[in-house]
Amino acid sequence: MSKTYNIAVIPGDGTGPEVVVEGKKVLSAAAQKFGFKLNYEDFDYGGDRYLKTGEVLPDSASEEMKQFDSIFLGAIGHPEVKPGILEKGILLRLRFELDQYINLRPVKLYPGVPTPLKDKGPEHIDYVVVRENTGGLYTGIGGFTMKGTPDEVAVQSMVYNRKQVERCLRYAFNYTRKRNKNNTLALCGKTNVLTYTYDLWERAFHEIGEKNYKDITREYYHVDATCMWMVKNPEWFDVIVTGNMFGDIITDLGAITQGGMGIAAGGNINPEGVSMFEPIGGSAPKYTGKNIINPLASIACGAMMLEHLGEEEAATAIENAIMDVTDNKIKDMGAGKMGYSTFEVGDLVAERV
Ligand code: IPM
Ligand code: MN
């Protein structure tokens, strides 16, 4: 009997629904080819629903999501909704409540894709960032006093406990071992200034590495230097592990070096629970409904999801199909510049799967 996976789909806002259609198109082609089934159920979470009903996310949402094998998300962010409401109320809330404590972000330059990095090609840009995804500055601990007065004070704390740090580091070490490229894990921190939080990270990193991962080489970079080397010598990196805020920042830098938001995929992973796959780019509202947005990031998310579900062959087939398309068909990853419509790009990849 063939395996069936139940997938919750959150198309979301802006161009989210358009890219999700192409992602599903390619996923379905892979399912057919490799003999498994995908059942999709759509959820209307996003800006339009909020504007209509006043509710950002029903309280039952995460319990409901737990019934699925995976979540496939388009994009969250609506121009008519104040920044923060949907991001915090949907995206971050799901990440937190589903305890998706890893944000896995491959930085891989596919053949044929232009990169702004001079003299660098696919052989130089191929690493993965393991971003801690539920703690740090995103915890939301802080507040104001005397708000609105000249004496006002605002605090936002970078909070980590040992267990949170350890589970993230273990995931990163295991991932590095499984990836088996250079067997090198780099911690990205700021131990010269954040002498509490990143001191905890650094101690845990070396203790765990020394005890259980002697086969993995450990490196350390401050976050500012990490940015510099990601531009100058990206080939140095195999896997980078870091806290939530630094991970957010350096993965946008990484994304632009791999061809931009049209192509960068990510996964919010709970290794013991339900995970959610989403393109790094946002909802790009100005391109909505024009059939010009690049769906490759969503398609690559589909490959990540299948790999996570254990359908590794199918995941590889999708990735190979994407690479064939970038190498031979699309020369510019920008919306409206691909030479193909959103729909056609989905077709091109699906055909090759
Ligand atoms: C990302 C995004 C989110 C984040 C925002 C939209 C809350 O930038 O997924 O990187 O900061 O994590
Ligand atoms: Mn971000």
Short mmCIF file of C-alpha atoms and ligand atoms in Angstrom, two decimals:
data_model
loop_
_atom_site.label_atom_id
_atom_site.label_comp_id
_atom_site.label_asym_id
_atom_site.label_seq_id
_atom_site.Cartn_x
_atom_site.Cartn_y
_atom_site.Cartn_z
CA MET A 1 0.00 0.00 0.00
CA SER A 2 1.30 3.43 -0.84
CA LYS A 3 2.00 5.89 1.91
CA THR A 4 -0.24 8.89 2.40
CA TYR A 5 0.83 12.18 3.92
CA ASN A 6 -1.64 14.73 5.20
CA ILE A 7 -0.46 18.25 4.53
CA ALA A 8 -1.96 21.41 5.99
CA VAL A 9 -1.60 24.20 3.44
CA ILE A 10 -1.56 27.86 4.46
CA PRO A 11 -1.37 29.84 1.21
CA GLY A 12 -1.44 33.11 3.18
CA ASP A 13 -1.12 36.60 1.75
CA GLY A 14 0.02 38.39 -1.40
CA THR A 15 1.78 36.09 -3.81
CA GLY A 16 1.72 33.25 -1.26
CA PRO A 17 -1.26 31.49 -2.85
CA GLU A 18 0.30 31.69 -6.34
CA VAL A 19 3.60 30.13 -5.36
CA VAL A 20 1.86 27.49 -3.26
CA VAL A 21 -0.09 26.31 -6.31
CA GLU A 22 3.19 25.71 -8.16
CA GLY A 23 4.75 24.06 -5.11
CA LYS A 24 1.81 21.66 -4.92
CA LYS A 25 1.96 21.04 -8.67
CA VAL A 26 5.54 19.83 -8.38
CA LEU A 27 4.86 17.89 -5.18
CA SER A 28 2.03 16.07 -6.89
CA ALA A 29 4.26 15.18 -9.83
CA ALA A 30 6.82 13.76 -7.41
CA ALA A 31 4.14 11.83 -5.50
CA GLN A 32 2.92 10.25 -8.68
CA LYS A 33 6.39 9.34 -9.84
CA PHE A 34 7.58 7.92 -6.52
CA GLY A 35 4.36 6.23 -5.46
CA PHE A 36 3.02 8.05 -2.44
CA LYS A 37 -0.05 10.18 -1.83
CA LEU A 38 -0.46 13.72 -0.58
CA ASN A 39 -3.73 14.91 0.91
CA TYR A 40 -3.98 18.65 1.19
CA GLU A 41 -6.23 20.68 3.43
CA ASP A 42 -6.26 24.45 3.03
CA PHE A 43 -6.35 26.95 5.90
CA ASP A 44 -7.21 30.58 5.27
CA TYR A 45 -4.94 32.15 7.90
CA GLY A 46 -3.59 35.50 6.80
CA GLY A 47 -4.32 39.18 6.35
CA ASP A 48 -7.60 38.90 4.45
CA ARG A 49 -9.13 36.65 7.06
CA TYR A 50 -7.95 38.99 9.81
CA LEU A 51 -9.41 42.05 8.08
CA LYS A 52 -12.72 40.24 7.59
CA THR A 53 -13.11 38.56 11.00
CA GLY A 54 -10.76 40.43 13.35
CA GLU A 55 -9.21 37.13 14.35
CA VAL A 56 -5.54 36.53 13.59
CA LEU A 57 -5.36 32.83 14.41
CA PRO A 58 -7.99 30.70 16.09
CA ASP A 59 -6.84 29.27 19.42
CA SER A 60 -7.48 25.79 18.08
CA ALA A 61 -5.05 26.26 15.18
CA SER A 62 -1.93 24.65 16.56
CA GLU A 63 -3.82 21.68 18.00
CA GLU A 64 -5.39 21.24 14.60
CA MET A 65 -2.02 21.52 12.85
CA LYS A 66 -0.65 18.74 15.07
CA GLN A 67 -2.97 16.30 13.27
CA PHE A 68 -1.02 16.77 10.04
CA ASP A 69 2.24 15.29 8.85
CA SER A 70 3.52 18.68 7.74
CA ILE A 71 2.55 22.28 7.03
CA PHE A 72 3.16 23.96 3.68
CA LEU A 73 3.05 27.73 3.93
CA GLY A 74 3.09 30.44 1.25
CA ALA A 75 3.68 33.84 2.83
CA ILE A 76 2.34 35.99 5.65
CA GLY A 77 2.18 39.81 5.46
CA HIS A 78 -0.53 42.19 4.27
CA PRO A 79 -0.05 45.85 3.28
CA GLU A 80 -3.26 46.91 5.06
CA VAL A 81 -2.33 45.29 8.36
CA LYS A 82 0.07 47.00 10.74
CA PRO A 83 3.48 45.27 10.70
CA GLY A 84 3.88 42.76 13.50
CA ILE A 85 0.28 41.66 13.92
CA LEU A 86 0.26 38.86 11.37
CA GLU A 87 3.94 38.01 11.74
CA LYS A 88 3.66 37.59 15.49
CA GLY A 89 0.08 36.36 15.51
CA ILE A 90 0.43 33.66 12.86
CA LEU A 91 4.00 32.84 11.90
CA LEU A 92 5.75 33.23 15.23
CA ARG A 93 2.82 31.84 17.17
CA LEU A 94 2.77 28.66 15.10
CA ARG A 95 6.55 28.31 15.36
CA PHE A 96 6.35 28.69 19.14
CA GLU A 97 3.24 26.65 19.87
CA LEU A 98 4.39 23.81 17.63
CA ASP A 99 7.83 24.08 19.20
CA GLN A 100 9.53 24.27 15.82
CA TYR A 101 12.82 25.04 17.44
CA ILE A 102 14.96 24.79 14.33
CA ASN A 103 14.82 27.05 11.32
CA LEU A 104 16.76 25.27 8.64
CA ARG A 105 17.93 27.50 5.81
CA PRO A 106 20.09 26.08 3.04
CA VAL A 107 22.18 28.63 1.19
CA LYS A 108 22.83 26.94 -2.10
CA LEU A 109 23.55 28.60 -5.41
CA TYR A 110 21.96 26.56 -8.16
CA PRO A 111 23.71 26.35 -11.53
CA GLY A 112 22.86 29.21 -13.87
CA VAL A 113 21.58 31.46 -11.09
CA PRO A 114 23.27 34.86 -10.97
CA THR A 115 24.88 35.77 -7.65
CA PRO A 116 26.05 39.26 -6.65
CA LEU A 117 29.26 37.68 -5.32
CA LYS A 118 32.10 38.29 -7.73
CA ASP A 119 33.91 35.21 -9.01
CA LYS A 120 31.74 32.82 -7.01
CA GLY A 121 29.74 29.94 -8.40
CA PRO A 122 27.75 26.93 -7.21
CA GLU A 123 30.96 25.24 -6.05
CA HIS A 124 31.52 28.08 -3.55
CA ILE A 125 28.03 28.71 -2.21
CA ASP A 126 26.60 25.60 -0.62
CA TYR A 127 26.07 25.64 3.13
CA VAL A 128 23.24 25.46 5.61
CA VAL A 129 22.27 27.78 8.44
CA VAL A 130 20.67 26.18 11.49
CA ARG A 131 18.85 29.07 13.14
CA GLU A 132 17.42 28.60 16.65
CA ASN A 133 13.75 29.38 16.14
CA THR A 134 11.87 29.79 19.41
CA GLY A 135 14.06 31.80 21.77
CA GLY A 136 16.47 34.67 22.03
CA LEU A 137 15.26 38.15 21.19
CA TYR A 138 12.10 36.61 19.71
CA THR A 139 10.94 35.41 23.13
CA GLY A 140 9.12 38.72 23.55
CA ILE A 141 10.36 39.45 27.06
CA GLY A 142 10.67 43.14 27.75
CA GLY A 143 8.58 46.24 27.98
CA PHE A 144 8.40 49.98 28.30
CA THR A 145 8.38 52.38 31.18
CA MET A 146 7.30 55.99 30.86
CA LYS A 147 6.28 55.29 27.29
CA GLY A 148 5.84 58.40 25.21
CA THR A 149 7.84 60.62 27.55
CA PRO A 150 11.39 61.85 27.04
CA ASP A 151 12.47 59.49 29.82
CA GLU A 152 10.98 56.43 28.23
CA VAL A 153 12.87 53.15 28.49
CA ALA A 154 12.44 50.11 26.27
CA VAL A 155 13.88 46.68 27.00
CA GLN A 156 13.87 43.56 24.86
CA SER A 157 15.82 40.65 26.26
CA MET A 158 17.87 37.99 24.53
CA VAL A 159 16.74 35.01 26.56
CA TYR A 160 18.12 31.49 26.29
CA ASN A 161 18.12 28.56 28.64
CA ARG A 162 20.62 25.76 28.54
CA LYS A 163 18.13 23.16 27.29
CA GLN A 164 17.05 25.32 24.39
CA VAL A 165 20.62 25.93 23.36
CA GLU A 166 21.59 22.29 23.75
CA ARG A 167 18.77 20.86 21.67
CA CYS A 168 19.56 23.28 18.88
CA LEU A 169 23.28 22.49 19.01
CA ARG A 170 22.64 18.74 19.00
CA TYR A 171 20.42 19.10 15.97
CA ALA A 172 23.16 21.12 14.25
CA PHE A 173 25.88 18.59 15.08
CA ASN A 174 23.72 15.70 13.87
CA TYR A 175 22.79 17.60 10.74
CA THR A 176 26.46 18.33 9.99
CA ARG A 177 27.30 14.65 10.42
CA LYS A 178 24.46 13.56 8.16
CA ARG A 179 25.31 16.16 5.53
CA ASN A 180 28.86 14.80 5.55
CA LYS A 181 30.35 17.56 3.41
CA ASN A 182 33.27 19.06 5.35
CA ASN A 183 32.04 17.87 8.74
CA THR A 184 32.52 21.38 10.06
CA LEU A 185 30.09 23.21 12.28
CA ALA A 186 30.58 26.93 12.85
CA LEU A 187 28.97 28.69 15.79
CA CYS A 188 28.01 32.26 14.93
CA GLY A 189 27.80 34.46 18.03
CA LYS A 190 29.03 37.64 19.64
CA THR A 191 31.01 36.47 22.65
CA ASN A 192 32.98 39.73 22.84
CA VAL A 193 29.90 41.77 23.75
CA LEU A 194 26.99 39.44 24.55
CA THR A 195 29.06 37.90 27.29
CA TYR A 196 26.15 36.06 28.91
CA THR A 197 23.97 34.67 26.17
CA TYR A 198 26.68 33.72 23.72
CA ASP A 199 28.96 32.59 26.52
CA LEU A 200 26.30 29.98 27.28
CA TRP A 201 26.14 29.05 23.60
CA GLU A 202 29.90 28.79 23.29
CA ARG A 203 30.38 26.66 26.40
CA ALA A 204 27.56 24.31 25.44
CA PHE A 205 28.91 24.12 21.87
CA HIS A 206 32.35 22.95 22.95
CA GLU A 207 31.13 20.69 25.75
CA ILE A 208 28.67 18.84 23.52
CA GLY A 209 31.10 18.75 20.61
CA GLU A 210 33.94 17.41 22.77
CA LYS A 211 31.74 14.78 24.35
CA ASN A 212 29.62 13.46 21.49
CA TYR A 213 30.85 14.84 18.18
CA LYS A 214 34.61 14.47 18.01
CA ASP A 215 34.28 13.76 14.29
CA ILE A 216 32.91 17.27 13.69
CA THR A 217 35.35 20.18 13.47
CA ARG A 218 34.20 23.16 15.51
CA GLU A 219 34.70 26.76 14.43
CA TYR A 220 33.58 30.02 15.95
CA TYR A 221 32.82 33.36 14.23
CA HIS A 222 31.40 36.59 15.59
CA VAL A 223 28.22 37.51 13.74
CA ASP A 224 29.70 40.61 12.11
CA ALA A 225 32.66 38.62 10.83
CA THR A 226 30.29 35.87 9.67
CA CYS A 227 28.62 38.41 7.37
CA MET A 228 31.96 39.44 5.98
CA TRP A 229 33.08 35.88 5.23
CA MET A 230 29.70 34.90 3.79
CA VAL A 231 30.45 37.50 1.13
CA LYS A 232 34.21 37.08 0.74
CA ASN A 233 34.69 33.33 1.30
CA PRO A 234 31.36 31.51 1.39
CA GLU A 235 33.17 28.29 0.51
CA TRP A 236 34.51 28.20 4.07
CA PHE A 237 31.11 27.25 5.42
CA ASP A 238 29.48 23.86 5.75
CA VAL A 239 26.93 24.29 8.55
CA ILE A 240 26.47 27.42 10.65
CA VAL A 241 24.50 27.33 13.90
CA THR A 242 23.28 30.49 15.60
CA GLY A 243 20.61 32.15 17.72
CA ASN A 244 17.30 33.40 16.45
CA MET A 245 18.03 37.06 15.68
CA PHE A 246 21.46 36.54 14.15
CA GLY A 247 20.01 33.66 12.16
CA ASP A 248 17.26 35.88 10.81
CA ILE A 249 19.76 38.48 9.65
CA ILE A 250 22.47 36.30 8.17
CA THR A 251 19.98 34.15 6.25
CA ASP A 252 18.70 37.17 4.33
CA LEU A 253 22.31 37.88 3.42
CA GLY A 254 22.71 34.23 2.47
CA ALA A 255 19.52 34.33 0.41
CA ILE A 256 20.70 37.23 -1.73
CA THR A 257 23.95 35.38 -2.47
CA GLN A 258 21.97 32.39 -3.76
CA GLY A 259 19.84 34.45 -6.13
CA GLY A 260 17.42 36.20 -3.81
CA MET A 261 14.00 35.76 -2.30
CA GLY A 262 12.61 34.03 -5.38
CA ILE A 263 14.66 30.97 -4.66
CA ALA A 264 15.50 30.75 -0.94
CA ALA A 265 13.61 28.06 0.96
CA GLY A 266 13.39 27.27 4.64
CA GLY A 267 11.91 24.84 7.11
CA ASN A 268 10.64 25.40 10.64
CA ILE A 269 11.46 22.07 12.15
CA ASN A 270 10.26 20.27 15.23
CA PRO A 271 12.26 17.04 14.98
CA GLU A 272 9.77 15.34 17.28
CA GLY A 273 6.60 16.99 15.99
CA VAL A 274 5.05 18.75 13.04
CA SER A 275 7.21 20.99 10.86
CA MET A 276 6.33 23.90 8.60
CA PHE A 277 8.01 24.74 5.31
CA GLU A 278 8.03 28.30 3.97
CA PRO A 279 9.96 30.39 1.46
CA ILE A 280 12.20 32.96 3.17
CA GLY A 281 10.80 35.77 1.00
CA GLY A 282 7.67 37.59 1.99
CA SER A 283 4.27 38.06 0.43
CA ALA A 284 5.50 40.58 -2.22
CA PRO A 285 2.07 42.26 -2.39
CA LYS A 286 2.87 44.44 -5.40
CA TYR A 287 3.21 41.37 -7.62
CA THR A 288 0.01 39.71 -6.42
CA GLY A 289 -2.14 38.09 -9.08
CA LYS A 290 0.19 38.99 -11.93
CA ASN A 291 1.51 35.49 -12.53
CA ILE A 292 5.08 36.83 -12.56
CA ILE A 293 6.42 35.88 -9.12
CA ASN A 294 9.15 33.25 -8.99
CA PRO A 295 7.76 30.05 -7.44
CA LEU A 296 11.09 28.22 -7.16
CA ALA A 297 11.44 28.96 -3.43
CA SER A 298 8.08 27.35 -2.76
CA ILE A 299 8.99 24.41 -4.99
CA ALA A 300 12.29 24.02 -3.12
CA CYS A 301 10.31 24.09 0.15
CA GLY A 302 8.34 21.17 -1.20
CA ALA A 303 11.59 19.27 -1.70
CA MET A 304 12.67 20.08 1.85
CA MET A 305 9.32 18.89 3.15
CA LEU A 306 9.59 15.58 1.30
CA GLU A 307 13.09 15.04 2.58
CA HIS A 308 11.84 15.67 6.08
CA LEU A 309 8.99 13.20 5.58
CA GLY A 310 11.51 10.56 4.51
CA GLU A 311 10.81 10.70 0.77
CA GLU A 312 14.42 11.43 -0.01
CA GLU A 313 14.44 10.16 -3.57
CA ALA A 314 11.50 12.36 -4.47
CA ALA A 315 13.16 15.34 -2.78
CA THR A 316 16.34 14.81 -4.79
CA ALA A 317 14.32 14.51 -8.00
CA ILE A 318 12.69 17.89 -7.35
CA GLU A 319 16.00 19.52 -6.56
CA ASN A 320 17.56 18.10 -9.71
CA ALA A 321 14.62 19.35 -11.73
CA ILE A 322 15.02 22.84 -10.25
CA MET A 323 18.71 22.80 -11.13
CA ASP A 324 17.98 21.73 -14.67
CA VAL A 325 15.53 24.61 -15.03
CA THR A 326 17.88 27.22 -13.55
CA ASP A 327 20.76 25.94 -15.62
CA ASN A 328 18.94 25.83 -18.94
CA LYS A 329 15.84 27.99 -18.83
CA ILE A 330 15.58 30.87 -16.38
CA LYS A 331 18.39 33.40 -16.35
CA ASP A 332 16.95 35.99 -13.98
CA MET A 333 15.21 35.03 -10.74
CA GLY A 334 13.36 38.35 -10.31
CA ALA A 335 9.59 38.69 -10.52
CA GLY A 336 8.63 39.50 -14.11
CA LYS A 337 12.17 38.90 -15.34
CA MET A 338 12.19 35.13 -15.59
CA GLY A 339 11.04 34.98 -19.20
CA TYR A 340 8.33 32.60 -18.02
CA SER A 341 5.20 33.08 -15.95
CA THR A 342 4.82 31.70 -12.44
CA PHE A 343 2.62 28.99 -13.84
CA GLU A 344 5.09 28.06 -16.60
CA VAL A 345 7.98 27.77 -14.17
CA GLY A 346 5.92 25.29 -12.15
CA ASP A 347 5.25 23.34 -15.34
CA LEU A 348 8.92 23.33 -16.31
CA VAL A 349 9.94 21.82 -12.97
CA ALA A 350 7.01 19.39 -12.79
CA GLU A 351 7.77 18.05 -16.30
CA ARG A 352 11.34 17.32 -15.31
CA VAL A 353 10.37 15.51 -12.11
C1 IPM B 1 11.75 35.19 8.60
C2 IPM B 1 10.96 36.44 8.76
C3 IPM B 1 10.25 36.41 10.10
C4 IPM B 1 11.31 36.29 11.17
C5 IPM B 1 9.32 37.60 10.35
C6 IPM B 1 8.32 37.78 9.24
C7 IPM B 1 8.64 37.51 11.69
O1 IPM B 1 11.78 37.55 8.63
O2 IPM B 1 11.13 34.11 8.58
O3 IPM B 1 12.97 35.26 8.49
O4 IPM B 1 11.83 37.32 11.62
O5 IPM B 1 11.61 35.18 11.57
MN MN B 2 13.83 37.08 8.13
#
